[in-house]
Amino acid sequence: MRILDQFFISADQMAPFLVGSYNSGLVILSLLVAIFSSGMALQTAHIARMADLRLHRQIAICTGAVALGGGIWTMHFIGMLAFDLCTSVHYDPAITMLSVLPSVGASWVALQILSQARVQRSHLIVGGILVGLGIGTMHYSGMAAMQMAPMLRYDPFTFFLSIVLAVVLATMALWIRFRLHRTRLTLLQRVVISGIVLGLAISGMHYTGMAAARFIGQTTPPDDMIIFNSTFASMVLSTFTITVTVLVTAANGLLRYRQLFLKMEESESHNRAIVDTAIDGIITINSHGTILDFNHSAERLFGWKAGEVLGRNVNMLMPEPDRSRHDSYLSNYLRSNDPKIIGVGRDVTGLRKDGSLMPMRLAVGKVRQPGDPLFVGFVTDMSRYNALTESLRQSAEKAEQAAQAKSAFLANMSHEIRTPLNAIIGFSDLMLNEQLTAQQNKHLAIINQSARSLLGLLNDILDTTKLERGSVELEKVDFSLIELCKQVVASLRLAADAKNLEFRLNYAPELHHFYRGDPLRIQQVLNNLIGNAIKFTQSGSVRVDVKPEPGRNAISIRVADTGIGMSPDQLRQVFTPFTQADVSISRRFGGTGLGVSIARQLVDLMGGTMNMQSTLGVGSIFEVTIPLEPGKEPSLDPNDHHLPLLPPLRILVADDISLNQELLTLALEQHGHSVTVADNGHKVLELLSKEDFDVALLDVHMPEMDGLETARRWREQERREARLPLPLIALTASVMESDRRAAQEAGMNGFATKPLDLPYLLQEIALVMGLDPSAPPEHSVEPQESSLIDWEMGLGLWGSQVRLRRAILSFLSDLHTRYPLDEIKRDTPNWEIVLGSLHGIRGTSGNLGLPQVSALSAELEEKIRHGQTRQVRERIEQLQDMFNRIAHELSHNGPPTPYSDPQTIVEHTPDVALNYLHILHNSVLLNELDEPALLVVYQYLESTGQVNALNDLNKAIDAFDFVQASLILSVLIKELNASMVKDPPRHE
């Protein structure tokens, strides 16, 4: 407590206090010194914050701390001199000089904080405390240097208030300095405001501390030997402090200026290097158009040296009329400040030194500076670019011409190839319906099939071309996806059964029956993918799974096989047109390599995706996803290929090729129509003017006047003569979409292609005439009500009613032995046996035109696979009932004798029979069936009483067991050869 009594006044001290007075002028001077020192210190802090080097930053902070600390000490000492106590006062020199150190330390802390770009709140508070304590320490240590007769004590409350006030005001002064950065004030304004606040904070602490001082004792007269003028001393001291502060600030400013100068030199060197090495020409001009800078690239582009153009007008680099107009352009811009020409590239023409013109790209930038602005132009030589652009344009034109030539060539080639194919396919179709020998029938079938294969190849090539050009258009119609899949599978099942493949179609129960899309293109995709799977699979299975995509209007089709598969390298090329896995594949399996490519492009066109997985020697999986919206049942099934029953019509056929005329005449007259032919458009117009026709078929490509021009002229004549419009159908060997559009624009109502597709042609005639095209096929057997036999499908597969009936009867007679369904009647049946039987029934019935039997067998097969055996027991009787109904239907319609065909009459001599045995044997070795030869062999065996051999051969053929059939035929050939050697035929 004695220590505190030496510092603070106690309550029991009753001695009188001395009261002093202040010199107001010196007080104001102390405030000005504090404010000035604070402002200059803040400017030094700004210089430190902008310094690039750490050394320069610390020099600024340290010198600024000395200046600010000196200013604080000067303010304190002037404030002390301003206080008159009416007694003699002396100051201890050592303590007085040492008291400056706390102020310098406080100033260093303050400038360290103020020189930062950003400061945290905690740092601001700690800094404010340190600055406040430093100023307080400086003040009270300075007062401790006073030497006088009265004692110096302090009021405790006011003393601590001065310390708190010093900390709060110091913190506030630092905070205000950073807060002003968020305002729009200039640097000078921020420095002045912050300097006033900090100077007042320093002064406020000093005078609050002076208010805490208590002087106890008696006054003493001043020392006569020392005459001290406080005003003069204060002025000298303040002048010295201000001078030092200004010198410190100026020195830091000069250091900063030197820094900026070095940086500017470095930047200028950097920019000069960029300008001189730039590929583009860079030209700088003033507001009068005078060239101020001309880089090396500009010298190279224009041919002028920099010394030759500097100081001259930039219009010397421009041809007329730009040269004469340039100055007016520039003055107009300076008046209007139109921003359109600044920062925007434009194509102009420059003038080289040699007088040649240079196409160039010019962009102009504006440099804003005090006084007149500068303009910088960037020039790019466009000569090479323009030459390249012109070359690309010419190349594009050549490519377009080549594409047009290719399209024209394909259209012409299609027409030229389809024209003879039309005659080959059409006449062979007609002859196959006539009475021929077996050998003739076989040769004609080969011709017909080969022509159709050539037609398929031609269609694939044209489809690829149309897909590449994007000229394939999709239609949207309602169709049955399930029936479409069944139709594709049925058409390919014979090929699968010939290889003993397990061929299965599975579709999810939640699949909609009807969808809206392009059934023709989907069928094309399925035919290509499933056909390839069967082609490249020698043993095992081909499985087709169809299901809807969850959460979206799309379907997924998955085709999986156990075929030859592909390696990763082969897999990468599978979608390339005309490419197969390798050359050996093409030699072994045939084909063009277009199927998968066409399927992929069609799927892409429909907005779907196709993914493929394949392992060499294991098999392949194709998965197709196609967006399809649910549809409704169509009013007319687009997959109905029945020949429409049309009333007898008068038809005008215009074609310049006599074979086509004859073919169309024969085909249409066979269906009861009257046909008139013409070979050019002039004759067509003449006949139409004189006679009445129901419909006209016009070949698009005819001499003298083609079909399109003929249609246009006839439509004009109809309008002039107020005739009713005659249905016109374009007939052409071209299948290009452009030809179809051209036919529509010429006034055609329909479009039919060559080779002749008679069902499609009759269907088109029915549509353009507004007739009902739905009719049962010609030569078909009218089924009974609820018939289980699809005669149309069966006839398409077997060729005649005789063969179809014989095959169904054979299937029914062997049903219980080959497909033992009685196994299900056991208490614990072997479900594997039942499953195999149902699978066999499904496949065989599908090939016999028994779709309901095939569908029910497939349904029961799936139920067994999913463990629903109780439902199978309940519905197996339904399948048995179907077999009874089929047998009754065949019996009711009077089936022919098992192995005779009234349409075929053959002399069954041994040498003829031996010839047909060889023909049939060769066909089964190729997993094919020669129907005419089979009939002759059946008739020969029946006529010679070889019933056992006939039944064995019939069972093998019906089961598509070509290996067993080959063995039986080999035995029959040996036996017949032996009998002919023993008893050779006689020839008279």
Coordinates of N, CA and C in Angstrom, one line a residue, residues 504-677:
R504 N -36.3 -68.6 -79.1 CA -37.4 -68.2 -78.2 C -37.7 -66.7 -78.2
L505 N -39.0 -66.4 -78.2 CA -39.4 -65.0 -78.1 C -40.2 -64.8 -76.8
N506 N -39.7 -63.9 -75.9 CA -40.3 -63.7 -74.6 C -40.6 -62.2 -74.5
Y507 N -41.8 -61.9 -74.1 CA -42.2 -60.5 -73.9 C -42.9 -60.4 -72.5
A508 N -42.6 -59.2 -71.9 CA -43.0 -59.0 -70.5 C -44.6 -58.8 -70.5
P509 N -45.2 -59.3 -69.4 CA -46.7 -59.2 -69.3 C -47.1 -57.7 -69.3
E510 N -46.3 -56.8 -68.8 CA -46.7 -55.4 -68.7 C -46.5 -54.7 -70.0
L511 N -46.1 -55.3 -71.0 CA -45.9 -54.7 -72.3 C -47.2 -54.4 -73.0
H512 N -47.4 -53.1 -73.4 CA -48.6 -52.7 -74.1 C -48.7 -53.5 -75.4
H513 N -50.0 -53.8 -75.8 CA -50.2 -54.6 -77.0 C -50.0 -53.7 -78.2
F514 N -50.4 -52.4 -78.1 CA -50.3 -51.5 -79.3 C -49.4 -50.3 -78.9
Y515 N -48.6 -49.9 -79.9 CA -47.7 -48.7 -79.7 C -47.9 -47.9 -81.0
R516 N -47.3 -46.7 -80.9 CA -47.4 -45.7 -82.0 C -45.9 -45.4 -82.5
G517 N -45.6 -45.8 -83.7 CA -44.3 -45.6 -84.2 C -44.2 -46.0 -85.7
D518 N -43.0 -46.4 -86.1 CA -42.8 -46.8 -87.5 C -42.5 -48.3 -87.5
P519 N -43.6 -49.1 -87.7 CA -43.4 -50.6 -87.6 C -42.5 -51.1 -88.7
L520 N -42.4 -50.5 -89.9 CA -41.6 -51.0 -90.9 C -40.1 -50.9 -90.5
R521 N -39.7 -49.8 -89.9 CA -38.3 -49.6 -89.5 C -38.0 -50.5 -88.4
I522 N -38.9 -50.7 -87.4 CA -38.7 -51.6 -86.3 C -38.5 -53.0 -86.8
Q523 N -39.4 -53.4 -87.8 CA -39.3 -54.7 -88.3 C -37.9 -54.9 -89.1
Q524 N -37.5 -53.9 -89.7 CA -36.2 -53.9 -90.4 C -35.0 -54.1 -89.4
V525 N -35.1 -53.4 -88.3 CA -34.1 -53.6 -87.2 C -34.1 -55.0 -86.7
L526 N -35.3 -55.5 -86.4 CA -35.5 -56.9 -85.8 C -35.0 -57.9 -86.8
N527 N -35.3 -57.8 -88.1 CA -34.9 -58.7 -89.1 C -33.4 -58.8 -89.2
N528 N -32.7 -57.6 -89.2 CA -31.3 -57.6 -89.3 C -30.6 -58.2 -88.1
L529 N -31.1 -57.9 -86.9 CA -30.4 -58.3 -85.6 C -30.7 -59.8 -85.4
I530 N -31.9 -60.2 -85.6 CA -32.3 -61.7 -85.3 C -31.7 -62.5 -86.4
G531 N -31.8 -62.0 -87.7 CA -31.2 -62.8 -88.8 C -29.7 -63.0 -88.7
N532 N -29.0 -62.0 -88.2 CA -27.6 -62.1 -88.0 C -27.3 -63.1 -86.8
A533 N -28.1 -63.0 -85.8 CA -27.9 -64.0 -84.7 C -28.1 -65.4 -85.1
I534 N -29.1 -65.7 -85.9 CA -29.3 -67.1 -86.4 C -28.2 -67.4 -87.4
K535 N -27.8 -66.5 -88.3 CA -26.8 -66.8 -89.3 C -25.4 -67.2 -88.6
F536 N -25.0 -66.5 -87.6 CA -23.7 -66.7 -87.0 C -23.8 -67.6 -85.8
T537 N -24.9 -68.3 -85.6 CA -25.0 -69.3 -84.5 C -25.2 -70.7 -85.1
Q538 N -24.2 -71.6 -84.8 CA -24.2 -72.9 -85.4 C -24.9 -73.9 -84.4
S539 N -24.9 -73.6 -83.1 CA -25.5 -74.5 -82.1 C -25.8 -73.7 -80.9
G540 N -26.8 -74.1 -80.2 CA -27.2 -73.4 -78.9 C -28.5 -72.7 -79.1
S541 N -28.6 -71.4 -78.8 CA -29.9 -70.8 -78.8 C -29.8 -69.3 -79.3
V542 N -31.0 -68.8 -79.7 CA -31.1 -67.4 -80.0 C -32.4 -67.0 -79.2
R543 N -32.2 -66.0 -78.3 CA -33.3 -65.6 -77.5 C -33.6 -64.1 -77.7
V544 N -34.9 -63.8 -77.9 CA -35.4 -62.4 -78.1 C -36.3 -62.0 -76.9
D545 N -35.9 -61.0 -76.2 CA -36.7 -60.5 -75.0 C -37.2 -59.1 -75.3
V546 N -38.5 -58.9 -75.1 CA -39.1 -57.6 -75.3 C -39.7 -57.1 -74.0
K547 N -39.4 -55.9 -73.6 CA -40.0 -55.4 -72.3 C -40.1 -53.9 -72.4
P548 N -41.0 -53.3 -71.6 CA -41.0 -51.8 -71.6 C -39.9 -51.3 -70.7
E549 N -39.5 -50.1 -71.0 CA -38.5 -49.4 -70.1 C -39.2 -48.8 -68.9
P550 N -38.8 -49.1 -67.7 CA -39.5 -48.5 -66.6 C -39.4 -47.0 -66.5
G551 N -40.5 -46.3 -66.2 CA -40.5 -44.9 -66.0 C -40.4 -44.0 -67.2
R552 N -40.5 -44.6 -68.4 CA -40.5 -43.8 -69.7 C -41.2 -44.5 -70.8
N553 N -41.6 -43.8 -71.8 CA -42.3 -44.3 -72.9 C -41.3 -44.9 -73.9
A554 N -40.9 -46.1 -73.7 CA -39.9 -46.7 -74.5 C -39.9 -48.2 -74.3
I555 N -39.4 -49.0 -75.3 CA -39.3 -50.4 -75.2 C -37.9 -50.9 -75.4
S556 N -37.6 -52.0 -74.8 CA -36.2 -52.6 -74.9 C -36.3 -53.9 -75.5
I557 N -35.5 -54.1 -76.6 CA -35.4 -55.4 -77.3 C -34.0 -56.0 -77.1
R558 N -33.9 -57.2 -76.6 CA -32.6 -57.8 -76.4 C -32.5 -59.1 -77.2
V559 N -31.5 -59.1 -78.0 CA -31.3 -60.3 -78.9 C -30.0 -61.0 -78.4
A560 N -30.0 -62.1 -77.8 CA -28.9 -62.8 -77.3 C -28.7 -64.2 -78.1
D561 N -27.4 -64.5 -78.4 CA -27.2 -65.7 -79.1 C -25.9 -66.4 -78.5
T562 N -25.7 -67.6 -78.9 CA -24.6 -68.4 -78.4 C -23.7 -68.7 -79.7
G563 N -23.5 -67.7 -80.5 CA -22.8 -67.9 -81.8 C -21.3 -67.7 -81.7
I564 N -20.7 -67.3 -82.8 CA -19.3 -67.3 -82.9 C -18.7 -66.1 -82.1
G565 N -19.5 -65.1 -81.8 CA -19.0 -63.9 -81.0 C -17.9 -63.1 -81.8
M566 N -17.4 -62.1 -81.1 CA -16.4 -61.2 -81.7 C -15.4 -60.9 -80.6
S567 N -14.2 -60.6 -81.1 CA -13.1 -60.1 -80.3 C -13.3 -58.6 -80.1
P568 N -12.6 -58.0 -79.1 CA -12.8 -56.5 -78.9 C -12.4 -55.7 -80.2
D569 N -11.4 -56.1 -80.9 CA -11.1 -55.4 -82.1 C -12.2 -55.5 -83.2
Q570 N -12.8 -56.7 -83.3 CA -13.9 -56.9 -84.3 C -15.1 -56.1 -83.8
L571 N -15.3 -56.0 -82.5 CA -16.5 -55.4 -81.9 C -16.4 -53.9 -82.2
R572 N -15.2 -53.3 -82.3 CA -15.1 -51.8 -82.6 C -15.5 -51.5 -84.0
Q573 N -15.5 -52.5 -84.9 CA -15.8 -52.2 -86.3 C -17.2 -52.7 -86.7
V574 N -17.9 -53.2 -85.8 CA -19.2 -53.9 -86.2 C -20.2 -53.0 -86.7
F575 N -20.1 -51.7 -86.4 CA -21.1 -50.7 -86.9 C -20.6 -50.0 -88.1
T576 N -19.5 -50.4 -88.6 CA -19.0 -49.7 -89.9 C -19.6 -50.4 -91.1
P577 N -20.2 -49.6 -92.0 CA -20.8 -50.3 -93.2 C -19.9 -51.1 -94.0
F578 N -20.4 -52.2 -94.6 CA -19.6 -53.0 -95.5 C -18.4 -53.7 -94.7
T579 N -18.5 -53.8 -93.4 CA -17.5 -54.4 -92.6 C -18.0 -55.6 -91.8
Q580 N -17.3 -56.7 -91.9 CA -17.6 -57.9 -91.1 C -16.4 -58.2 -90.2
A581 N -16.6 -59.2 -89.3 CA -15.5 -59.4 -88.3 C -14.2 -59.7 -89.0
D582 N -14.1 -60.5 -90.1 CA -12.9 -60.6 -90.9 C -13.4 -61.2 -92.3
V583 N -12.4 -61.4 -93.2 CA -12.8 -61.9 -94.5 C -13.3 -63.3 -94.5
S584 N -12.8 -64.1 -93.5 CA -13.3 -65.5 -93.5 C -14.7 -65.5 -93.1
I585 N -15.2 -64.6 -92.3 CA -16.6 -64.6 -91.9 C -17.5 -64.4 -93.2
S586 N -17.1 -63.4 -94.0 CA -17.8 -63.1 -95.2 C -17.8 -64.4 -96.1
R587 N -16.7 -65.0 -96.2 CA -16.6 -66.2 -97.1 C -17.5 -67.4 -96.5
R588 N -17.5 -67.5 -95.2 CA -18.2 -68.6 -94.6 C -19.7 -68.4 -94.5
F589 N -20.1 -67.2 -94.1 CA -21.5 -66.9 -93.8 C -22.2 -66.0 -94.8
G590 N -21.4 -65.4 -95.7 CA -22.0 -64.5 -96.7 C -22.4 -63.2 -96.0
G591 N -23.1 -62.4 -96.8 CA -23.5 -61.1 -96.3 C -22.6 -59.9 -96.8
T592 N -23.2 -58.7 -96.6 CA -22.4 -57.5 -97.0 C -21.9 -56.7 -95.8
G593 N -22.3 -57.0 -94.6 CA -21.8 -56.2 -93.5 C -22.6 -55.0 -93.3
L594 N -23.8 -54.9 -93.9 CA -24.6 -53.7 -93.8 C -25.7 -53.8 -92.8
G595 N -26.1 -55.0 -92.4 CA -27.3 -55.2 -91.5 C -27.2 -54.5 -90.2
V596 N -26.1 -54.7 -89.4 CA -26.0 -54.1 -88.1 C -25.9 -52.6 -88.3
S597 N -25.1 -52.2 -89.3 CA -24.9 -50.7 -89.5 C -26.3 -50.0 -89.8
I598 N -27.1 -50.6 -90.6 CA -28.4 -50.1 -91.0 C -29.3 -50.1 -89.7
A599 N -29.2 -51.2 -88.9 CA -30.0 -51.2 -87.7 C -29.6 -50.1 -86.8
R600 N -28.3 -49.9 -86.6 CA -27.9 -48.9 -85.7 C -28.3 -47.5 -86.1
Q601 N -28.2 -47.2 -87.4 CA -28.6 -45.9 -87.9 C -30.1 -45.7 -87.8
L602 N -30.9 -46.8 -88.0 CA -32.4 -46.6 -87.9 C -32.7 -46.4 -86.4
V603 N -32.1 -47.1 -85.5 CA -32.3 -46.9 -84.1 C -32.0 -45.4 -83.7
D604 N -30.9 -45.0 -84.1 CA -30.5 -43.6 -83.9 C -31.5 -42.6 -84.4
L605 N -32.0 -42.9 -85.6 CA -33.0 -42.0 -86.3 C -34.3 -42.0 -85.5
M606 N -34.6 -43.1 -84.8 CA -35.8 -43.2 -84.0 C -35.6 -42.6 -82.6
G607 N -34.4 -42.1 -82.4 CA -34.1 -41.5 -81.1 C -33.8 -42.5 -80.0
G608 N -33.4 -43.7 -80.4 CA -33.1 -44.8 -79.5 C -31.6 -45.0 -79.3
T609 N -31.2 -46.1 -78.7 CA -29.8 -46.4 -78.5 C -29.7 -47.9 -78.7
M610 N -28.4 -48.3 -79.2 CA -28.1 -49.7 -79.4 C -26.8 -50.0 -78.7
N611 N -26.8 -51.0 -77.8 CA -25.5 -51.4 -77.1 C -25.3 -52.9 -77.5
M612 N -24.0 -53.2 -77.4 CA -23.6 -54.6 -77.8 C -22.5 -55.1 -76.9
Q613 N -22.7 -56.4 -76.6 CA -21.6 -57.1 -75.8 C -21.3 -58.4 -76.6
S614 N -20.1 -58.8 -76.7 CA -19.7 -60.0 -77.4 C -18.4 -60.5 -76.9
T615 N -18.4 -61.9 -76.8 CA -17.2 -62.6 -76.4 C -16.9 -63.6 -77.5
L616 N -15.7 -63.6 -78.0 CA -15.3 -64.5 -79.0 C -15.5 -66.0 -78.6
G617 N -16.2 -66.7 -79.4 CA -16.5 -68.1 -79.1 C -17.6 -68.4 -78.1
V618 N -18.2 -67.3 -77.5 CA -19.3 -67.5 -76.5 C -20.6 -67.0 -77.1
G619 N -20.6 -65.8 -77.7 CA -21.9 -65.3 -78.2 C -21.9 -63.8 -78.2
S620 N -23.1 -63.3 -78.6 CA -23.2 -61.8 -78.6 C -24.6 -61.4 -78.1
I621 N -24.7 -60.2 -77.6 CA -25.9 -59.6 -77.1 C -26.1 -58.2 -77.7
F622 N -27.2 -58.0 -78.4 CA -27.6 -56.7 -78.9 C -28.8 -56.2 -78.0
E623 N -28.7 -55.0 -77.5 CA -29.8 -54.5 -76.7 C -30.2 -53.1 -77.3
V624 N -31.4 -53.0 -77.8 CA -31.9 -51.8 -78.4 C -33.0 -51.2 -77.6
T625 N -32.9 -49.9 -77.4 CA -34.0 -49.2 -76.7 C -34.5 -48.1 -77.6
I626 N -35.9 -48.2 -77.8 CA -36.5 -47.3 -78.8 C -37.7 -46.6 -78.1
P627 N -37.7 -45.2 -78.2 CA -38.8 -44.5 -77.6 C -40.1 -44.8 -78.4
L628 N -41.1 -45.2 -77.7 CA -42.4 -45.5 -78.3 C -43.5 -45.1 -77.4
E629 N -44.5 -44.4 -77.9 CA -45.7 -44.0 -77.1 C -46.7 -45.1 -77.2
P630 N -47.5 -45.4 -76.1 CA -48.6 -46.3 -76.2 C -49.6 -45.9 -77.3
G631 N -50.1 -46.9 -78.1 CA -51.0 -46.5 -79.1 C -52.3 -47.2 -78.9
K632 N -53.1 -47.3 -80.0 CA -54.4 -47.9 -79.9 C -54.5 -48.9 -81.0
E633 N -55.6 -49.7 -81.0 CA -55.7 -50.7 -82.0 C -56.0 -50.1 -83.4
P634 N -55.1 -50.4 -84.4 CA -55.3 -49.7 -85.7 C -56.6 -50.2 -86.4
S635 N -57.2 -49.3 -87.2 CA -58.3 -49.7 -87.9 C -58.0 -50.6 -89.0
L636 N -56.8 -50.5 -89.6 CA -56.3 -51.4 -90.6 C -54.9 -51.9 -90.3
D637 N -54.8 -53.2 -90.2 CA -53.5 -53.8 -89.8 C -52.4 -53.5 -90.9
P638 N -51.4 -52.8 -90.6 CA -50.4 -52.5 -91.6 C -49.6 -53.7 -92.0
N639 N -49.7 -54.8 -91.2 CA -48.9 -56.0 -91.5 C -49.8 -57.0 -92.3
D640 N -50.9 -56.6 -92.7 CA -51.8 -57.5 -93.4 C -51.4 -57.5 -94.9
H641 N -50.9 -58.6 -95.3 CA -50.3 -58.7 -96.7 C -51.3 -59.6 -97.6
H642 N -52.6 -59.6 -97.2 CA -53.5 -60.3 -98.1 C -53.6 -59.6 -99.4
L643 N -53.9 -60.3 -100.4 CA -54.2 -59.7 -101.7 C -55.6 -59.2 -101.7
P644 N -55.8 -57.8 -101.8 CA -57.1 -57.3 -101.7 C -58.1 -57.8 -102.8
L645 N -59.3 -58.0 -102.4 CA -60.3 -58.4 -103.4 C -60.9 -57.1 -104.0
L646 N -60.5 -56.7 -105.2 CA -61.0 -55.5 -105.8 C -62.0 -55.8 -106.9
P647 N -62.9 -54.9 -107.1 CA -63.8 -55.1 -108.2 C -63.1 -55.0 -109.5
P648 N -63.6 -55.6 -110.6 CA -62.9 -55.5 -111.9 C -62.7 -54.0 -112.3
L649 N -61.5 -53.6 -112.6 CA -61.1 -52.3 -112.9 C -60.5 -52.1 -114.3
R650 N -60.7 -50.9 -114.8 CA -60.0 -50.6 -116.1 C -58.8 -49.8 -115.7
I651 N -57.6 -50.4 -116.0 CA -56.3 -49.9 -115.5 C -55.5 -49.5 -116.7
L652 N -54.9 -48.3 -116.7 CA -54.0 -47.9 -117.8 C -52.6 -48.0 -117.2
V653 N -51.8 -48.8 -117.9 CA -50.4 -49.0 -117.5 C -49.5 -48.3 -118.5
A654 N -48.6 -47.4 -118.0 CA -47.7 -46.7 -118.9 C -46.3 -47.0 -118.5
D655 N -45.6 -47.7 -119.4 CA -44.2 -48.1 -119.2 C -43.5 -48.3 -120.5
D656 N -42.3 -47.8 -120.6 CA -41.6 -47.9 -121.9 C -40.9 -49.2 -122.1
I657 N -40.9 -50.1 -121.2 CA -40.2 -51.4 -121.3 C -41.3 -52.5 -121.5
S658 N -41.2 -53.2 -122.6 CA -42.2 -54.2 -123.0 C -42.4 -55.3 -121.9
L659 N -41.2 -55.7 -121.4 CA -41.3 -56.8 -120.3 C -42.2 -56.3 -119.1
N660 N -42.0 -55.1 -118.7 CA -42.8 -54.6 -117.6 C -44.2 -54.5 -118.0
Q661 N -44.5 -54.1 -119.2 CA -45.9 -54.0 -119.7 C -46.5 -55.4 -119.6
E662 N -45.8 -56.4 -120.1 CA -46.4 -57.8 -120.2 C -46.6 -58.3 -118.8
L663 N -45.6 -58.1 -117.9 CA -45.7 -58.6 -116.5 C -46.9 -58.0 -115.8
L664 N -47.0 -56.7 -115.9 CA -48.2 -56.0 -115.2 C -49.5 -56.4 -115.8
T665 N -49.5 -56.6 -117.1 CA -50.7 -57.1 -117.8 C -51.2 -58.4 -117.3
L666 N -50.2 -59.4 -117.3 CA -50.5 -60.7 -116.8 C -50.9 -60.7 -115.3
A667 N -50.2 -60.0 -114.5 CA -50.5 -60.0 -113.1 C -51.9 -59.4 -112.8
L668 N -52.2 -58.3 -113.4 CA -53.5 -57.7 -113.2 C -54.6 -58.4 -113.8
E669 N -54.4 -59.0 -115.0 CA -55.5 -59.7 -115.7 C -55.9 -60.9 -114.9
Q670 N -54.9 -61.6 -114.2 CA -55.2 -62.8 -113.4 C -56.2 -62.4 -112.3
H671 N -56.2 -61.2 -111.9 CA -57.1 -60.8 -110.8 C -58.4 -60.1 -111.4
G672 N -58.7 -60.3 -112.7 CA -59.9 -59.8 -113.2 C -60.0 -58.4 -113.7
H673 N -58.8 -57.8 -113.9 CA -58.8 -56.4 -114.3 C -58.5 -56.3 -115.8
S674 N -59.0 -55.2 -116.4 CA -58.8 -54.9 -117.8 C -57.6 -53.9 -117.9
V675 N -56.6 -54.3 -118.7 CA -55.4 -53.5 -118.8 C -55.2 -52.9 -120.2
T676 N -54.9 -51.6 -120.3 CA -54.4 -51.0 -121.5 C -53.1 -50.4 -121.3
V677 N -52.2 -50.6 -122.3 CA -50.8 -50.2 -122.1 C -50.4 -49.0 -123.0

